PDB file of C-alpha atoms in Angstrom:
ATOM      1  CA  UNK A 224       0.000   0.000   0.000  1.00  0.00           C
ATOM      2  CA  UNK A 225       1.303   3.522  -0.674  1.00  0.00           C
ATOM      3  CA  UNK A 226       2.376   5.465   2.389  1.00  0.00           C
ATOM      4  CA  UNK A 227       2.500   8.984   0.980  1.00  0.00           C
ATOM      5  CA  UNK A 228       1.509  11.654   3.451  1.00  0.00           C
ATOM      6  CA  UNK A 229      -0.697  14.569   2.494  1.00  0.00           C
ATOM      7  CA  UNK A 230       0.868  18.037   2.829  1.00  0.00           C
ATOM      8  CA  UNK A 231       0.601  19.674   6.267  1.00  0.00           C
ATOM      9  CA  UNK A 232      -2.518  21.734   6.762  1.00  0.00           C
ATOM     10  CA  UNK A 233      -4.479  23.213   9.596  1.00  0.00           C
ATOM     11  CA  UNK A 234      -6.318  20.443  11.409  1.00  0.00           C
ATOM     12  CA  UNK A 235      -9.176  20.757  13.875  1.00  0.00           C
ATOM     13  CA  UNK A 236      -8.247  20.106  17.467  1.00  0.00           C
ATOM     14  CA  UNK A 237      -8.563  16.607  18.853  1.00  0.00           C
ATOM     15  CA  UNK A 238     -11.467  17.829  20.949  1.00  0.00           C
ATOM     16  CA  UNK A 239     -13.303  19.187  17.896  1.00  0.00           C
ATOM     17  CA  UNK A 240     -12.715  15.982  15.976  1.00  0.00           C
ATOM     18  CA  UNK A 241     -13.876  13.837  18.882  1.00  0.00           C
ATOM     19  CA  UNK A 242     -16.983  15.968  19.274  1.00  0.00           C
ATOM     20  CA  UNK A 243     -17.821  15.595  15.588  1.00  0.00           C
ATOM     21  CA  UNK A 244     -17.511  11.799  15.715  1.00  0.00           C
ATOM     22  CA  UNK A 245     -19.187  11.204  19.068  1.00  0.00           C
ATOM     23  CA  UNK A 246     -22.384   9.190  18.604  1.00  0.00           C
ATOM     24  CA  UNK A 247     -24.762   8.440  21.461  1.00  0.00           C
ATOM     25  CA  UNK A 248     -25.477   4.959  20.067  1.00  0.00           C
ATOM     26  CA  UNK A 249     -21.774   4.036  20.120  1.00  0.00           C
ATOM     27  CA  UNK A 250     -20.697   4.760  23.705  1.00  0.00           C
ATOM     28  CA  UNK A 251     -17.826   2.263  23.664  1.00  0.00           C
ATOM     29  CA  UNK A 252     -16.387   3.577  20.396  1.00  0.00           C
ATOM     30  CA  UNK A 253     -16.554   7.136  21.707  1.00  0.00           C
ATOM     31  CA  UNK A 254     -13.757   6.343  24.175  1.00  0.00           C
ATOM     32  CA  UNK A 255     -11.183   5.638  21.426  1.00  0.00           C
ATOM     33  CA  UNK A 256      -8.821   8.303  20.160  1.00  0.00           C
ATOM     34  CA  UNK A 257     -10.423   9.672  16.998  1.00  0.00           C
ATOM     35  CA  UNK A 258      -7.146  10.225  15.179  1.00  0.00           C
ATOM     36  CA  UNK A 259      -5.980   6.691  15.981  1.00  0.00           C
ATOM     37  CA  UNK A 260      -9.176   5.328  14.436  1.00  0.00           C
ATOM     38  CA  UNK A 261      -8.815   7.545  11.352  1.00  0.00           C
ATOM     39  CA  UNK A 262      -5.156   6.621  10.867  1.00  0.00           C
ATOM     40  CA  UNK A 263      -5.950   2.904  10.998  1.00  0.00           C
ATOM     41  CA  UNK A 264      -9.221   2.821   9.075  1.00  0.00           C
ATOM     42  CA  UNK A 265      -9.602   0.857   5.849  1.00  0.00           C
ATOM     43  CA  UNK A 266     -13.218   1.702   5.013  1.00  0.00           C
ATOM     44  CA  UNK A 267     -16.392   2.443   7.004  1.00  0.00           C
ATOM     45  CA  UNK A 268     -15.892   2.962  10.750  1.00  0.00           C
ATOM     46  CA  UNK A 269     -15.181  -0.587  11.890  1.00  0.00           C
ATOM     47  CA  UNK A 270     -15.638   0.194  15.591  1.00  0.00           C
ATOM     48  CA  UNK A 271     -19.129   1.584  15.031  1.00  0.00           C
ATOM     49  CA  UNK A 272     -20.040  -1.493  12.983  1.00  0.00           C
ATOM     50  CA  UNK A 273     -18.653  -3.878  15.601  1.00  0.00           C
ATOM     51  CA  UNK A 274     -20.467  -2.057  18.398  1.00  0.00           C
ATOM     52  CA  UNK A 275     -23.697  -2.467  16.435  1.00  0.00           C
ATOM     53  CA  UNK A 276     -22.981  -6.180  15.982  1.00  0.00           C
ATOM     54  CA  UNK A 277     -21.975  -7.019  19.560  1.00  0.00           C
ATOM     55  CA  UNK A 278     -25.452  -6.987  21.193  1.00  0.00           C
ATOM     56  CA  UNK A 279     -26.692  -9.451  18.561  1.00  0.00           C
ATOM     57  CA  UNK A 280     -23.796 -11.788  19.390  1.00  0.00           C
ATOM     58  CA  UNK A 281     -24.665 -11.571  23.084  1.00  0.00           C
ATOM     59  CA  UNK A 282     -22.601 -11.400  26.256  1.00  0.00           C
ATOM     60  CA  UNK A 283     -22.812 -15.177  26.627  1.00  0.00           C
ATOM     61  CA  UNK A 284     -20.706 -15.348  23.457  1.00  0.00           C
ATOM     62  CA  UNK A 285     -18.404 -12.387  24.159  1.00  0.00           C
ATOM     63  CA  UNK A 286     -17.672 -13.551  27.699  1.00  0.00           C
ATOM     64  CA  UNK A 287     -14.295 -13.066  29.398  1.00  0.00           C
ATOM     65  CA  UNK A 288     -11.567 -15.377  28.070  1.00  0.00           C
ATOM     66  CA  UNK A 289     -13.691 -16.596  25.150  1.00  0.00           C
ATOM     67  CA  UNK A 290     -11.649 -17.341  22.026  1.00  0.00           C
ATOM     68  CA  UNK A 291     -12.629 -15.133  19.075  1.00  0.00           C
ATOM     69  CA  UNK A 292     -11.437 -15.195  15.475  1.00  0.00           C
ATOM     70  CA  UNK A 293     -11.477 -11.687  13.980  1.00  0.00           C
ATOM     71  CA  UNK A 294     -11.504 -12.569  10.288  1.00  0.00           C
ATOM     72  CA  UNK A 295     -10.333  -9.845   7.911  1.00  0.00           C
ATOM     73  CA  UNK A 296      -9.281  -7.675  10.850  1.00  0.00           C
ATOM     74  CA  UNK A 297      -7.424  -5.087   8.767  1.00  0.00           C
ATOM     75  CA  UNK A 298      -5.224  -3.021  11.059  1.00  0.00           C
ATOM     76  CA  UNK A 299      -6.589  -4.906  14.077  1.00  0.00           C
ATOM     77  CA  UNK A 300      -8.664  -2.072  15.531  1.00  0.00           C
ATOM     78  CA  UNK A 301     -11.617  -4.410  15.922  1.00  0.00           C
ATOM     79  CA  UNK A 302      -9.365  -6.983  17.581  1.00  0.00           C
ATOM     80  CA  UNK A 303      -8.181  -4.423  20.129  1.00  0.00           C
ATOM     81  CA  UNK A 304     -11.796  -3.372  20.663  1.00  0.00           C
ATOM     82  CA  UNK A 305     -12.876  -6.954  21.367  1.00  0.00           C
ATOM     83  CA  UNK A 306     -10.025  -7.528  23.819  1.00  0.00           C
ATOM     84  CA  UNK A 307     -10.499  -4.225  25.607  1.00  0.00           C
ATOM     85  CA  UNK A 308     -14.286  -4.151  25.806  1.00  0.00           C
ATOM     86  CA  UNK A 309     -15.037  -7.834  26.415  1.00  0.00           C
ATOM     87  CA  UNK A 310     -11.795  -9.291  27.816  1.00  0.00           C
ATOM     88  CA  UNK A 311     -11.712 -12.027  25.164  1.00  0.00           C
ATOM     89  CA  UNK A 312      -8.731 -13.733  23.537  1.00  0.00           C
ATOM     90  CA  UNK A 313      -8.546 -12.695  19.882  1.00  0.00           C
ATOM     91  CA  UNK A 314      -6.864 -14.184  16.832  1.00  0.00           C
ATOM     92  CA  UNK A 315      -6.518 -11.233  14.458  1.00  0.00           C
ATOM     93  CA  UNK A 316      -6.422 -12.744  10.953  1.00  0.00           C
ATOM     94  CA  UNK A 317      -5.819 -10.724   7.804  1.00  0.00           C
ATOM     95  CA  UNK A 318      -4.362 -11.170   4.311  1.00  0.00           C
ATOM     96  CA  UNK A 319      -3.557  -7.569   3.416  1.00  0.00           C
ATOM     97  CA  UNK A 320      -1.860  -6.293   6.588  1.00  0.00           C
ATOM     98  CA  UNK A 321       1.385  -7.875   7.757  1.00  0.00           C
ATOM     99  CA  UNK A 322       1.216  -9.466  11.216  1.00  0.00           C
ATOM    100  CA  UNK A 323       4.376  -7.623  12.306  1.00  0.00           C
ATOM    101  CA  UNK A 324       2.618  -4.312  11.634  1.00  0.00           C
ATOM    102  CA  UNK A 325      -0.444  -5.399  13.574  1.00  0.00           C
ATOM    103  CA  UNK A 326       1.667  -6.817  16.396  1.00  0.00           C
ATOM    104  CA  UNK A 327       3.259  -3.402  16.921  1.00  0.00           C
ATOM    105  CA  UNK A 328      -0.116  -1.661  16.879  1.00  0.00           C
ATOM    106  CA  UNK A 329      -1.604  -4.217  19.274  1.00  0.00           C
ATOM    107  CA  UNK A 330       1.336  -3.920  21.684  1.00  0.00           C
ATOM    108  CA  UNK A 331       1.131  -0.120  21.652  1.00  0.00           C
ATOM    109  CA  UNK A 332      -2.531  -0.430  22.584  1.00  0.00           C
ATOM    110  CA  UNK A 333      -1.559  -2.667  25.513  1.00  0.00           C
ATOM    111  CA  UNK A 334      -3.104  -5.962  24.382  1.00  0.00           C
ATOM    112  CA  UNK A 335      -0.191  -8.088  23.205  1.00  0.00           C
ATOM    113  CA  UNK A 336      -1.177 -10.730  25.744  1.00  0.00           C
ATOM    114  CA  UNK A 337      -4.725 -11.016  24.401  1.00  0.00           C
ATOM    115  CA  UNK A 338      -4.512 -10.448  20.642  1.00  0.00           C
ATOM    116  CA  UNK A 339      -2.470 -12.657  18.298  1.00  0.00           C
ATOM    117  CA  UNK A 340      -1.984 -11.343  14.734  1.00  0.00           C
ATOM    118  CA  UNK A 341      -1.939 -13.956  11.968  1.00  0.00           C
ATOM    119  CA  UNK A 342      -1.337 -13.662   8.221  1.00  0.00           C
ATOM    120  CA  UNK A 343      -3.755 -15.915   6.372  1.00  0.00           C
ATOM    121  CA  UNK A 344      -6.249 -16.095   3.528  1.00  0.00           C
ATOM    122  CA  UNK A 345      -9.909 -16.695   4.311  1.00  0.00           C
ATOM    123  CA  UNK A 346      -9.990 -19.964   2.338  1.00  0.00           C
ATOM    124  CA  UNK A 347      -6.850 -21.358   3.972  1.00  0.00           C
ATOM    125  CA  UNK A 348      -7.340 -20.882   7.708  1.00  0.00           C
ATOM    126  CA  UNK A 349      -4.754 -22.839   9.727  1.00  0.00           C
ATOM    127  CA  UNK A 350      -6.949 -23.613  12.724  1.00  0.00           C
ATOM    128  CA  UNK A 351      -8.337 -26.829  14.154  1.00  0.00           C
ATOM    129  CA  UNK A 352     -12.025 -27.653  14.188  1.00  0.00           C
ATOM    130  CA  UNK A 353     -13.777 -26.228  17.233  1.00  0.00           C
ATOM    131  CA  UNK A 354     -11.003 -23.727  17.996  1.00  0.00           C
ATOM    132  CA  UNK A 355     -13.211 -20.699  18.631  1.00  0.00           C
ATOM    133  CA  UNK A 356     -16.202 -19.661  20.679  1.00  0.00           C
ATOM    134  CA  UNK A 357     -17.012 -16.940  18.149  1.00  0.00           C
ATOM    135  CA  UNK A 358     -16.034 -15.676  14.713  1.00  0.00           C
ATOM    136  CA  UNK A 359     -16.396 -11.986  13.909  1.00  0.00           C
ATOM    137  CA  UNK A 360     -15.906 -10.263  10.567  1.00  0.00           C
ATOM    138  CA  UNK A 361     -16.371  -6.534   9.997  1.00  0.00           C
ATOM    139  CA  UNK A 362     -16.486  -5.052   6.482  1.00  0.00           C
ATOM    140  CA  UNK A 363     -14.736  -8.095   5.029  1.00  0.00           C
ATOM    141  CA  UNK A 364     -17.084 -11.082   4.669  1.00  0.00           C
ATOM    142  CA  UNK A 365     -18.463  -9.855   1.329  1.00  0.00           C
ATOM    143  CA  UNK A 366     -15.010 -10.377  -0.199  1.00  0.00           C
ATOM    144  CA  UNK A 367     -14.952 -14.120   0.408  1.00  0.00           C
ATOM    145  CA  UNK A 368     -18.274 -15.302   1.834  1.00  0.00           C
ATOM    146  CA  UNK A 369     -20.714 -15.144  -1.064  1.00  0.00           C
ATOM    147  CA  UNK A 370     -19.823 -18.655  -2.251  1.00  0.00           C
ATOM    148  CA  UNK A 371     -22.527 -21.086  -1.148  1.00  0.00           C
ATOM    149  CA  UNK A 372     -19.938 -23.573   0.084  1.00  0.00           C
ATOM    150  CA  UNK A 373     -17.902 -21.183   2.203  1.00  0.00           C
ATOM    151  CA  UNK A 374     -19.881 -20.925   5.447  1.00  0.00           C
ATOM    152  CA  UNK A 375     -19.739 -24.657   6.333  1.00  0.00           C
ATOM    153  CA  UNK A 376     -15.957 -24.686   5.943  1.00  0.00           C
ATOM    154  CA  UNK A 377     -15.671 -21.629   8.176  1.00  0.00           C
ATOM    155  CA  UNK A 378     -18.089 -22.626  10.909  1.00  0.00           C
ATOM    156  CA  UNK A 379     -16.291 -25.932  11.471  1.00  0.00           C
ATOM    157  CA  UNK A 380     -13.812 -23.737  13.367  1.00  0.00           C
ATOM    158  CA  UNK A 381     -16.555 -22.907  15.885  1.00  0.00           C
ATOM    159  CA  UNK A 382     -17.316 -24.977  18.926  1.00  0.00           C
ATOM    160  CA  UNK A 383     -20.832 -26.475  18.781  1.00  0.00           C
ATOM    161  CA  UNK A 384     -23.204 -23.686  19.743  1.00  0.00           C
ATOM    162  CA  UNK A 385     -20.607 -21.026  18.944  1.00  0.00           C
ATOM    163  CA  UNK A 386     -21.676 -17.963  17.000  1.00  0.00           C
ATOM    164  CA  UNK A 387     -20.509 -16.220  13.862  1.00  0.00           C
ATOM    165  CA  UNK A 388     -21.363 -12.540  13.482  1.00  0.00           C
ATOM    166  CA  UNK A 389     -20.620 -10.331  10.493  1.00  0.00           C
ATOM    167  CA  UNK A 390     -21.378  -6.784   9.371  1.00  0.00           C
ATOM    168  CA  UNK A 391     -20.800  -5.672   5.802  1.00  0.00           C
ATOM    169  CA  UNK A 392     -21.914  -3.177   3.162  1.00  0.00           C
ATOM    170  CA  UNK A 393     -25.211  -4.256   1.666  1.00  0.00           C
ATOM    171  CA  UNK A 394     -28.193  -3.318  -0.454  1.00  0.00           C
ATOM    172  CA  UNK A 395     -31.591  -2.618   1.018  1.00  0.00           C
ATOM    173  CA  UNK A 396     -33.271  -4.886  -1.554  1.00  0.00           C
ATOM    174  CA  UNK A 397     -31.722  -7.247  -4.093  1.00  0.00           C
ATOM    175  CA  UNK A 398     -30.880  -5.513  -7.362  1.00  0.00           C
ATOM    176  CA  UNK A 399     -32.749  -6.575 -10.474  1.00  0.00           C
ATOM    177  CA  UNK A 400     -31.113  -7.075 -13.866  1.00  0.00           C
ATOM    178  CA  UNK A 401     -27.523  -6.627 -14.937  1.00  0.00           C
ATOM    179  CA  UNK A 402     -27.190  -2.874 -14.466  1.00  0.00           C
ATOM    180  CA  UNK A 403     -26.783  -0.853 -11.259  1.00  0.00           C
ATOM    181  CA  UNK A 404     -29.420   1.721 -10.327  1.00  0.00           C
ATOM    182  CA  UNK A 405     -29.258   4.717 -12.639  1.00  0.00           C
ATOM    183  CA  UNK A 406     -28.262   7.154  -9.889  1.00  0.00           C
ATOM    184  CA  UNK A 407     -25.298   4.961  -8.920  1.00  0.00           C
ATOM    185  CA  UNK A 408     -23.906   4.227 -12.394  1.00  0.00           C
ATOM    186  CA  UNK A 409     -21.281   7.021 -12.272  1.00  0.00           C
ATOM    187  CA  UNK A 410     -19.878   5.575  -9.039  1.00  0.00           C
ATOM    188  CA  UNK A 411     -20.404   1.846  -9.520  1.00  0.00           C
ATOM    189  CA  UNK A 412     -17.568  -0.603  -9.004  1.00  0.00           C
ATOM    190  CA  UNK A 413     -18.000  -4.258 -10.115  1.00  0.00           C
ATOM    191  CA  UNK A 414     -17.129  -5.304  -6.566  1.00  0.00           C
ATOM    192  CA  UNK A 415     -20.421  -3.814  -5.411  1.00  0.00           C
ATOM    193  CA  UNK A 416     -22.243  -6.805  -6.927  1.00  0.00           C
ATOM    194  CA  UNK A 417     -21.057  -8.673  -3.825  1.00  0.00           C
ATOM    195  CA  UNK A 418     -23.362  -6.452  -1.742  1.00  0.00           C
ATOM    196  CA  UNK A 419     -26.577  -8.293  -0.897  1.00  0.00           C
ATOM    197  CA  UNK A 420     -29.685  -7.752   1.179  1.00  0.00           C
ATOM    198  CA  UNK A 421     -30.321  -9.113   4.661  1.00  0.00           C
ATOM    199  CA  UNK A 422     -32.934 -11.464   3.173  1.00  0.00           C
ATOM    200  CA  UNK A 423     -30.413 -12.797   0.646  1.00  0.00           C
ATOM    201  CA  UNK A 424     -27.852 -13.484   3.351  1.00  0.00           C
ATOM    202  CA  UNK A 425     -30.413 -15.138   5.633  1.00  0.00           C
ATOM    203  CA  UNK A 426     -31.442 -17.479   2.834  1.00  0.00           C
ATOM    204  CA  UNK A 427     -27.856 -18.292   1.869  1.00  0.00           C
ATOM    205  CA  UNK A 428     -26.801 -19.080   5.452  1.00  0.00           C
ATOM    206  CA  UNK A 429     -29.983 -21.052   6.176  1.00  0.00           C
ATOM    207  CA  UNK A 430     -29.596 -23.200   3.062  1.00  0.00           C
ATOM    208  CA  UNK A 431     -26.125 -24.369   4.139  1.00  0.00           C
ATOM    209  CA  UNK A 432     -27.549 -26.093   7.201  1.00  0.00           C
ATOM    210  CA  UNK A 433     -24.387 -25.061   9.052  1.00  0.00           C
ATOM    211  CA  UNK A 434     -25.986 -22.491  11.336  1.00  0.00           C
ATOM    212  CA  UNK A 435     -29.256 -21.401  12.809  1.00  0.00           C
ATOM    213  CA  UNK A 436     -29.649 -17.796  11.701  1.00  0.00           C
ATOM    214  CA  UNK A 437     -30.507 -15.668  14.730  1.00  0.00           C
ATOM    215  CA  UNK A 438     -30.167 -12.206  13.206  1.00  0.00           C
ATOM    216  CA  UNK A 439     -30.255 -10.865   9.648  1.00  0.00           C
ATOM    217  CA  UNK A 440     -31.161  -7.198   9.504  1.00  0.00           C
ATOM    218  CA  UNK A 441     -30.571  -3.885   7.808  1.00  0.00           C
ATOM    219  CA  UNK A 442     -29.072  -1.036   9.822  1.00  0.00           C
ATOM    220  CA  UNK A 443     -31.507   1.893  10.002  1.00  0.00           C
ATOM    221  CA  UNK A 444     -29.780   5.046   8.743  1.00  0.00           C
ATOM    222  CA  UNK A 445     -26.453   3.258   8.505  1.00  0.00           C
ATOM    223  CA  UNK A 446     -25.717   5.286   5.394  1.00  0.00           C
ATOM    224  CA  UNK A 447     -25.619   8.453   7.513  1.00  0.00           C
ATOM    225  CA  UNK A 448     -22.803   6.985   9.627  1.00  0.00           C
ATOM    226  CA  UNK A 449     -21.034   5.937   6.431  1.00  0.00           C
ATOM    227  CA  UNK A 450     -21.327   9.462   5.008  1.00  0.00           C
ATOM    228  CA  UNK A 451     -20.162  11.235   8.172  1.00  0.00           C
ATOM    229  CA  UNK A 452     -17.194   8.918   8.552  1.00  0.00           C
ATOM    230  CA  UNK A 453     -16.209   9.262   4.884  1.00  0.00           C
ATOM    231  CA  UNK A 454     -16.415  13.055   5.075  1.00  0.00           C
ATOM    232  CA  UNK A 455     -14.145  13.126   8.107  1.00  0.00           C
ATOM    233  CA  UNK A 456     -11.641  10.687   6.599  1.00  0.00           C
ATOM    234  CA  UNK A 457     -11.552  12.634   3.339  1.00  0.00           C
ATOM    235  CA  UNK A 458     -10.510  15.689   5.343  1.00  0.00           C
ATOM    236  CA  UNK A 459      -8.345  14.096   8.017  1.00  0.00           C
ATOM    237  CA  UNK A 460      -6.661  10.959   6.678  1.00  0.00           C
ATOM    238  CA  UNK A 461      -2.847  11.283   6.752  1.00  0.00           C
ATOM    239  CA  UNK A 462      -2.546   9.126   3.620  1.00  0.00           C
ATOM    240  CA  UNK A 463      -3.405  10.454   0.181  1.00  0.00           C
ATOM    241  CA  UNK A 464      -4.786   7.147  -1.084  1.00  0.00           C
ATOM    242  CA  UNK A 465      -7.062   6.846   1.966  1.00  0.00           C
ATOM    243  CA  UNK A 466      -8.346  10.385   1.540  1.00  0.00           C
ATOM    244  CA  UNK A 467      -9.056   9.705  -2.144  1.00  0.00           C
ATOM    245  CA  UNK A 468     -10.916   6.507  -1.281  1.00  0.00           C
ATOM    246  CA  UNK A 469     -12.950   8.364   1.332  1.00  0.00           C
ATOM    247  CA  UNK A 470     -13.878  11.090  -1.178  1.00  0.00           C
ATOM    248  CA  UNK A 471     -15.107   8.409  -3.574  1.00  0.00           C
ATOM    249  CA  UNK A 472     -17.275   7.033  -0.769  1.00  0.00           C
ATOM    250  CA  UNK A 473     -18.647  10.503  -0.029  1.00  0.00           C
ATOM    251  CA  UNK A 474     -19.738  10.900  -3.652  1.00  0.00           C
ATOM    252  CA  UNK A 475     -21.283   7.422  -3.701  1.00  0.00           C
ATOM    253  CA  UNK A 476     -23.226   7.710  -0.462  1.00  0.00           C
ATOM    254  CA  UNK A 477     -24.387  11.279  -1.105  1.00  0.00           C
ATOM    255  CA  UNK A 478     -25.767  10.223  -4.488  1.00  0.00           C
ATOM    256  CA  UNK A 479     -27.636   7.334  -2.921  1.00  0.00           C
ATOM    257  CA  UNK A 480     -28.867   8.798   0.410  1.00  0.00           C
ATOM    258  CA  UNK A 481     -29.791   5.375   1.739  1.00  0.00           C
ATOM    259  CA  UNK A 482     -32.060   4.384  -1.123  1.00  0.00           C
ATOM    260  CA  UNK A 483     -29.915   1.380  -2.017  1.00  0.00           C
ATOM    261  CA  UNK A 484     -26.742   1.131   0.073  1.00  0.00           C
ATOM    262  CA  UNK A 485     -26.109   0.591   3.757  1.00  0.00           C
ATOM    263  CA  UNK A 486     -25.109  -2.225   6.109  1.00  0.00           C
ATOM    264  CA  UNK A 487     -26.483  -5.536   7.327  1.00  0.00           C
ATOM    265  CA  UNK A 488     -25.578  -7.629  10.344  1.00  0.00           C
ATOM    266  CA  UNK A 489     -25.895 -11.407  10.504  1.00  0.00           C
ATOM    267  CA  UNK A 490     -25.493 -13.748  13.426  1.00  0.00           C
ATOM    268  CA  UNK A 491     -25.653 -17.523  13.195  1.00  0.00           C
ATOM    269  CA  UNK A 492     -25.194 -20.235  15.795  1.00  0.00           C
ATOM    270  CA  UNK A 493     -23.367 -23.417  14.794  1.00  0.00           C
ATOM    271  CA  UNK A 494     -25.707 -26.382  14.946  1.00  0.00           C
TER     272      UNK A 494
END
């Protein structure tokens, strides 16, 4: 990934930035340093998405010392969040970010004893069956989980009764035909065809027979969080490529205004 830094410019104070990003519905996320989250983001605000997911997973799943696989953890912010907020043991697995980089970030956050970074691909996970009490994936599952055969191979890593919970970009209703909605054509990326509705995901997971689907739902006004976060990252990201990506997201989400795009969360319990 490029590491070019944008030219110095006047930045709002940390207090102003924190105030802008403080959300009453995300009390846990509000306690994290806003600039740390911006510097380590790789898309929509992963801490907000994880905080939305956690109640659906339940405290009986995210109990102290539970073993959790954070699949597609990126820069391991969600892994640190899980360890800090729920006192769980986390395996932070990612393909794109080197484990040495994540290990440094995890140690600086004070959780080297509870978060283990691993470099792996989602179809080649080097873990034994029944290794985890829970599997979590934030803004990543759409990249590898749309294949009908994937979920059973993943959930074998769960203990019987363990839960998998994911949050990802989605569409409100399944798209018809071979063309994107007219208002999104100028911004459409072929990768967006991996975005599906909550109903689509519920059906896909149910058909596998691997899990009992407990939650499959659209996030009300999730697009507003996406827009706010993208606006802030476009202004504040220290990396040019990240700022450019955030500006693209701003254009996309502003054009849509929640008509089509948002987020879904899914939780399934291994049978």
